[in-house]
Amino acid sequence: MTYQHPLAYLVGLEGLALLRGWAGDFDREFTLERLAEVRALLDDPVLAAHPGVDVARADPAAGYRTWASTYDDQPNGLFAIDEPAVEEIFDSLPVGEALDAACGTGRLTRHLVARGHRVLGIDSSPEMLDVARRRVTGARFQLGDLHRLPVDDGAVDLVVCGLALAHMPDLVPVMAELARVLRPSGSLVISDAHHELVFRGSVVKAVGPHGEPGLVATYRHTIGDFLRAALAAGLRVRRCEELSRPASITPDPSSRPATSAPAQPADVAWDVWPWSLLGIVPRAAAAAWEAPAIVVWHFERPV
């Protein structure tokens, strides 16, 4: 069980911003403004009186069961970040037999099909697969688990896994399974939530049957975690990218907001955290969230 409190999150953002100031990223004015804002937050009666929320850790299937019907329709900034890099890797590879592992609604499957690959999409969520079958023609879809892929050894030229491995507590057995189905000289392309993004609270919600707060189990895998798991599976690195949000949607923490009036902590309901909290401390939030959002890997199974 996780305990979440809006005041704790806001003070945490201020702390990250202050550490960046300590490291020399910002000036005296920025740091003193953060300290004054922390004092104001601690004195705010709405935030101080909030009881906080106990949040259960839920199975990924629960979260994606709810999310399946709107997964492709709701704005998801991560898609715009990872797809250019992933598609660039796809364009460098020959057409062949491809596996989209944890394919979800077929977001990356459709890019493979468009390039002529013969694609099998596998996911553990029947609801996500139902959407994939409706939205992506020219591919086969099957229920399956990342730990036990229903694919023979060395059966495919390309494995793709998008935004799924953060839900795995241990990358080693999963990476070994992904490598198992690759042919020699085959490629493994992974896109995943960067551990810095998860740390800042970007986690899929999974509300319980009676409305109880819940979050899909999500783990912070570092670059070293991925690398160690890949090397143990006999893979070698071809490419690694740590991608941030485009500058056009990332506020500049050095600039002052258009108005000096403080934001009001009016909306502190758990179901819209942490996003509803960012506007309360915009400059601190901009500084704290200036971090990689996605990691994209291209591994190869040596001959």
Short mmCIF file of C-alpha atoms in Angstrom, two decimals:
data_model
loop_
_atom_site.label_atom_id
_atom_site.label_comp_id
_atom_site.label_asym_id
_atom_site.label_seq_id
_atom_site.Cartn_x
_atom_site.Cartn_y
_atom_site.Cartn_z
CA MET A 1 0.00 0.00 0.00
CA THR A 2 1.29 3.45 -0.97
CA TYR A 3 0.38 6.62 0.92
CA GLN A 4 0.05 9.71 -1.28
CA HIS A 5 -0.48 13.26 -0.06
CA PRO A 6 -0.76 16.31 -2.35
CA LEU A 7 1.40 18.41 -0.07
CA ALA A 8 4.12 15.76 -0.11
CA TYR A 9 4.12 15.74 -3.91
CA LEU A 10 4.27 19.52 -4.17
CA VAL A 11 7.10 19.82 -1.65
CA GLY A 12 8.86 17.01 -3.51
CA LEU A 13 8.68 18.99 -6.75
CA GLU A 14 10.09 21.99 -4.94
CA GLY A 15 12.91 19.81 -3.62
CA LEU A 16 13.87 18.61 -7.10
CA ALA A 17 13.81 22.20 -8.35
CA LEU A 18 15.96 23.35 -5.42
CA LEU A 19 18.51 20.62 -6.09
CA ARG A 20 18.82 21.84 -9.66
CA GLY A 21 19.39 25.33 -8.29
CA TRP A 22 22.02 23.94 -5.91
CA ALA A 23 23.75 22.34 -8.91
CA GLY A 24 23.92 25.69 -10.70
CA ASP A 25 21.03 25.42 -13.15
CA PHE A 26 19.16 28.43 -11.72
CA ASP A 27 19.92 31.71 -10.02
CA ARG A 28 19.46 33.16 -6.54
CA GLU A 29 16.01 34.59 -7.36
CA PHE A 30 14.73 31.18 -8.44
CA THR A 31 15.98 29.48 -5.27
CA LEU A 32 14.59 32.09 -2.91
CA GLU A 33 11.25 31.96 -4.72
CA ARG A 34 11.16 28.18 -4.21
CA LEU A 35 11.86 28.51 -0.49
CA ALA A 36 9.09 31.07 -0.11
CA GLU A 37 6.73 28.82 -2.06
CA VAL A 38 7.51 25.88 0.24
CA ARG A 39 6.60 27.99 3.27
CA ALA A 40 3.34 29.03 1.60
CA LEU A 41 2.49 25.43 0.73
CA LEU A 42 3.06 24.27 4.30
CA ASP A 43 0.83 27.08 5.58
CA ASP A 44 -1.98 26.44 3.08
CA PRO A 45 -5.05 25.26 5.07
CA VAL A 46 -6.55 23.21 2.21
CA LEU A 47 -3.38 21.24 1.62
CA ALA A 48 -2.50 20.92 5.30
CA ALA A 49 -5.94 19.52 6.12
CA HIS A 50 -5.96 16.95 3.34
CA PRO A 51 -5.98 13.43 4.83
CA GLY A 52 -3.96 11.89 2.02
CA VAL A 53 -4.85 8.68 0.20
CA ASP A 54 -3.86 5.04 0.67
CA VAL A 55 -3.33 3.61 -2.81
CA ALA A 56 -3.25 -0.10 -3.60
CA ARG A 57 -0.84 -1.63 -6.12
CA ALA A 58 -2.89 -3.30 -8.85
CA ASP A 59 -2.17 -5.90 -11.50
CA PRO A 60 -1.55 -4.38 -14.98
CA ALA A 61 -4.52 -6.33 -16.37
CA ALA A 62 -6.87 -4.33 -14.13
CA GLY A 63 -5.60 -0.97 -15.33
CA TYR A 64 -5.52 -1.83 -19.01
CA ARG A 65 -8.94 -3.48 -18.86
CA THR A 66 -10.38 -0.08 -17.98
CA TRP A 67 -8.10 1.87 -20.32
CA ALA A 68 -8.48 -0.32 -23.44
CA SER A 69 -11.50 1.40 -24.96
CA THR A 70 -9.91 4.87 -24.85
CA TYR A 71 -6.18 4.02 -25.03
CA ASP A 72 -5.75 5.29 -28.60
CA ASP A 73 -8.27 8.13 -28.33
CA GLN A 74 -7.00 10.03 -25.30
CA PRO A 75 -3.95 12.27 -25.85
CA ASN A 76 -0.79 10.41 -24.84
CA GLY A 77 2.34 12.49 -25.18
CA LEU A 78 4.57 9.43 -24.93
CA PHE A 79 3.45 8.20 -28.37
CA ALA A 80 4.72 11.38 -30.01
CA ILE A 81 8.05 10.99 -28.23
CA ASP A 82 8.87 7.35 -28.97
CA GLU A 83 7.36 6.74 -32.40
CA PRO A 84 9.79 8.85 -34.50
CA ALA A 85 12.80 7.01 -33.03
CA VAL A 86 11.13 3.59 -33.21
CA GLU A 87 10.02 4.12 -36.80
CA GLU A 88 13.52 5.24 -37.75
CA ILE A 89 14.87 1.94 -36.45
CA PHE A 90 12.12 0.03 -38.30
CA ASP A 91 13.14 1.75 -41.54
CA SER A 92 16.71 0.49 -41.13
CA LEU A 93 15.66 -3.17 -40.84
CA PRO A 94 14.77 -5.72 -43.52
CA VAL A 95 11.19 -6.95 -43.80
CA GLY A 96 10.52 -10.32 -42.16
CA GLU A 97 8.70 -12.15 -39.40
CA ALA A 98 7.94 -9.78 -36.54
CA LEU A 99 6.56 -10.14 -33.03
CA ASP A 100 4.93 -7.24 -31.21
CA ALA A 101 5.26 -8.39 -27.60
CA ALA A 102 2.78 -6.66 -25.27
CA CYS A 103 1.20 -5.15 -28.37
CA GLY A 104 -1.73 -3.54 -26.56
CA THR A 105 -4.10 -2.02 -29.09
CA GLY A 106 -1.61 -2.55 -31.92
CA ARG A 107 -0.08 0.93 -31.82
CA LEU A 108 3.30 -0.29 -33.11
CA THR A 109 1.87 -3.32 -34.92
CA ARG A 110 0.34 -1.05 -37.54
CA HIS A 111 3.73 0.50 -38.31
CA LEU A 112 5.21 -2.96 -38.85
CA VAL A 113 2.33 -4.05 -41.08
CA ALA A 114 2.67 -0.85 -43.13
CA ARG A 115 6.31 -1.76 -43.81
CA GLY A 116 5.43 -5.25 -45.02
CA HIS A 117 6.32 -7.32 -41.97
CA ARG A 118 4.37 -10.47 -41.18
CA VAL A 119 3.31 -9.65 -37.63
CA LEU A 120 2.08 -11.57 -34.61
CA GLY A 121 0.85 -9.36 -31.77
CA ILE A 122 0.77 -10.82 -28.25
CA ASP A 123 -0.71 -9.25 -25.14
CA SER A 124 -2.00 -10.40 -21.76
CA SER A 125 -5.07 -8.13 -21.92
CA PRO A 126 -8.03 -9.58 -23.85
CA GLU A 127 -9.63 -6.15 -23.89
CA MET A 128 -6.60 -4.53 -25.53
CA LEU A 129 -6.41 -7.36 -28.07
CA ASP A 130 -10.05 -6.87 -28.98
CA VAL A 131 -9.27 -3.28 -29.91
CA ALA A 132 -6.13 -4.31 -31.82
CA ARG A 133 -8.05 -6.82 -33.95
CA ARG A 134 -10.57 -4.14 -34.91
CA ARG A 135 -8.04 -1.42 -35.63
CA VAL A 136 -5.17 -3.29 -37.30
CA THR A 137 -5.76 -5.51 -40.30
CA GLY A 138 -3.08 -7.70 -41.78
CA ALA A 139 -1.71 -8.96 -38.45
CA ARG A 140 -2.46 -11.92 -36.19
CA PHE A 141 -3.15 -11.43 -32.50
CA GLN A 142 -2.95 -13.90 -29.64
CA LEU A 143 -3.26 -13.87 -25.87
CA GLY A 144 0.09 -14.43 -24.23
CA ASP A 145 2.52 -13.48 -21.48
CA LEU A 146 5.94 -11.85 -21.74
CA HIS A 147 7.43 -14.56 -19.53
CA ARG A 148 6.12 -17.40 -21.74
CA LEU A 149 5.77 -16.22 -25.32
CA PRO A 150 3.81 -18.68 -27.52
CA VAL A 151 6.57 -18.55 -30.15
CA ASP A 152 9.26 -21.10 -31.06
CA ASP A 153 12.95 -20.53 -30.44
CA GLY A 154 14.55 -18.39 -33.14
CA ALA A 155 11.28 -17.92 -34.99
CA VAL A 156 11.27 -14.18 -35.73
CA ASP A 157 13.53 -11.56 -37.27
CA LEU A 158 12.25 -8.68 -35.15
CA VAL A 159 10.73 -8.30 -31.69
CA VAL A 160 9.13 -5.04 -30.63
CA CYS A 161 8.02 -4.20 -27.08
CA GLY A 162 6.47 -0.80 -26.43
CA LEU A 163 5.69 0.80 -23.05
CA ALA A 164 5.35 -2.48 -21.20
CA LEU A 165 8.55 -3.43 -19.40
CA ALA A 166 8.09 -0.85 -16.64
CA HIS A 167 5.38 -3.20 -15.34
CA MET A 168 7.89 -6.06 -14.98
CA PRO A 169 9.58 -6.29 -11.55
CA ASP A 170 12.65 -8.04 -13.02
CA LEU A 171 13.94 -7.43 -16.54
CA VAL A 172 16.31 -10.42 -16.64
CA PRO A 173 13.82 -13.26 -17.32
CA VAL A 174 11.74 -11.12 -19.69
CA MET A 175 14.76 -10.03 -21.72
CA ALA A 176 15.91 -13.65 -21.92
CA GLU A 177 12.47 -14.66 -23.25
CA LEU A 178 12.47 -11.87 -25.85
CA ALA A 179 15.95 -12.92 -26.99
CA ARG A 180 14.95 -16.59 -27.14
CA VAL A 181 12.51 -16.09 -30.02
CA LEU A 182 14.96 -14.04 -32.12
CA ARG A 183 16.89 -15.50 -35.02
CA PRO A 184 20.64 -14.83 -35.19
CA SER A 185 21.17 -11.24 -36.39
CA GLY A 186 17.57 -10.49 -35.39
CA SER A 187 16.66 -7.19 -33.70
CA LEU A 188 14.89 -6.33 -30.46
CA VAL A 189 13.41 -2.82 -30.33
CA ILE A 190 12.18 -1.58 -26.95
CA SER A 191 10.43 1.63 -26.02
CA ASP A 192 9.67 2.17 -22.36
CA ALA A 193 8.83 4.79 -19.78
CA HIS A 194 12.07 6.27 -18.47
CA HIS A 195 12.68 5.67 -14.79
CA GLU A 196 12.74 9.44 -14.24
CA LEU A 197 9.20 9.72 -15.65
CA VAL A 198 7.91 6.99 -13.34
CA PHE A 199 9.65 8.65 -10.40
CA ARG A 200 7.69 11.84 -11.05
CA GLY A 201 4.35 10.05 -10.88
CA SER A 202 3.46 9.08 -14.44
CA VAL A 203 1.80 5.76 -13.56
CA VAL A 204 -1.34 4.10 -14.96
CA LYS A 205 -4.30 4.23 -12.58
CA ALA A 206 -6.33 1.11 -11.78
CA VAL A 207 -9.39 2.06 -9.76
CA GLY A 208 -10.81 -0.81 -7.70
CA PRO A 209 -14.28 -2.33 -8.15
CA HIS A 210 -15.74 0.01 -5.56
CA GLY A 211 -13.78 3.07 -6.61
CA GLU A 212 -10.79 2.39 -4.37
CA PRO A 213 -7.62 4.23 -5.46
CA GLY A 214 -5.14 1.96 -7.20
CA LEU A 215 -2.06 2.21 -9.41
CA VAL A 216 -0.77 -0.36 -11.85
CA ALA A 217 2.44 -1.88 -10.48
CA THR A 218 5.23 0.11 -12.14
CA TYR A 219 8.97 -0.21 -11.58
CA ARG A 220 11.85 2.20 -12.14
CA HIS A 221 14.33 0.39 -14.39
CA THR A 222 17.55 2.30 -14.94
CA ILE A 223 19.67 2.26 -18.08
CA GLY A 224 22.02 -0.09 -16.25
CA ASP A 225 19.14 -2.47 -15.45
CA PHE A 226 18.26 -2.76 -19.15
CA LEU A 227 21.88 -3.16 -20.16
CA ARG A 228 22.66 -5.86 -17.62
CA ALA A 229 19.54 -7.84 -18.56
CA ALA A 230 20.31 -7.56 -22.27
CA LEU A 231 23.94 -8.63 -21.90
CA ALA A 232 22.89 -11.59 -19.76
CA ALA A 233 20.55 -12.63 -22.60
CA GLY A 234 23.39 -12.53 -25.11
CA LEU A 235 22.24 -9.35 -26.86
CA ARG A 236 24.39 -6.48 -28.01
CA VAL A 237 23.47 -2.81 -28.15
CA ARG A 238 22.95 -1.10 -31.48
CA ARG A 239 21.31 2.10 -30.23
CA CYS A 240 20.03 3.77 -27.06
CA GLU A 241 18.09 7.02 -26.86
CA GLU A 242 16.85 8.85 -23.76
CA LEU A 243 14.11 11.09 -25.10
CA SER A 244 12.51 14.12 -23.46
CA ARG A 245 9.27 15.89 -24.14
CA PRO A 246 9.48 18.39 -27.03
CA ALA A 247 10.50 21.88 -25.95
CA SER A 248 7.22 23.20 -27.34
CA ILE A 249 5.28 21.49 -24.52
CA THR A 250 7.88 21.85 -21.76
CA PRO A 251 7.62 25.15 -19.85
CA ASP A 252 10.85 27.04 -19.29
CA PRO A 253 11.46 27.00 -15.51
CA SER A 254 13.74 30.04 -15.82
CA SER A 255 10.96 32.25 -17.14
CA ARG A 256 8.43 33.90 -14.90
CA PRO A 257 4.76 32.96 -15.36
CA ALA A 258 2.56 35.47 -17.19
CA THR A 259 0.89 36.40 -13.91
CA SER A 260 2.40 36.64 -10.46
CA ALA A 261 -0.85 35.56 -8.81
CA PRO A 262 -0.34 32.20 -7.07
CA ALA A 263 -2.33 29.24 -8.32
CA GLN A 264 -4.96 27.98 -5.93
CA PRO A 265 -4.90 24.36 -4.65
CA ALA A 266 -8.60 23.93 -5.38
CA ASP A 267 -8.50 20.62 -7.22
CA VAL A 268 -6.74 18.06 -5.06
CA ALA A 269 -8.84 14.98 -5.87
CA TRP A 270 -6.73 11.84 -6.20
CA ASP A 271 -8.13 10.74 -9.56
CA VAL A 272 -6.43 13.64 -11.36
CA TRP A 273 -3.12 13.57 -9.51
CA PRO A 274 -0.33 14.40 -10.20
CA TRP A 275 -1.34 16.46 -13.24
CA SER A 276 -3.82 18.68 -11.38
CA LEU A 277 -1.09 19.60 -8.89
CA LEU A 278 1.47 20.88 -11.38
CA GLY A 279 -0.24 24.22 -11.94
CA ILE A 280 -0.06 25.03 -8.23
CA VAL A 281 3.75 25.36 -8.45
CA PRO A 282 4.38 25.93 -12.18
CA ARG A 283 8.03 27.01 -12.06
CA ALA A 284 9.03 24.24 -9.66
CA ALA A 285 7.07 21.70 -11.71
CA ALA A 286 8.73 22.82 -14.94
CA ALA A 287 12.17 22.46 -13.37
CA ALA A 288 11.41 19.12 -11.73
CA TRP A 289 9.86 17.60 -14.87
CA GLU A 290 12.73 18.60 -17.16
CA ALA A 291 13.97 15.02 -17.45
CA PRO A 292 13.90 12.12 -19.95
CA ALA A 293 10.46 10.63 -20.53
CA ILE A 294 11.21 7.64 -22.77
CA VAL A 295 14.10 5.25 -23.37
CA VAL A 296 14.37 3.55 -26.76
CA TRP A 297 16.69 0.58 -27.27
CA HIS A 298 17.80 -1.35 -30.35
CA PHE A 299 19.45 -4.65 -29.46
CA GLU A 300 20.70 -7.36 -31.80
CA ARG A 301 21.16 -11.09 -31.32
CA PRO A 302 24.65 -11.87 -32.64
CA VAL A 303 25.18 -14.59 -35.23
#
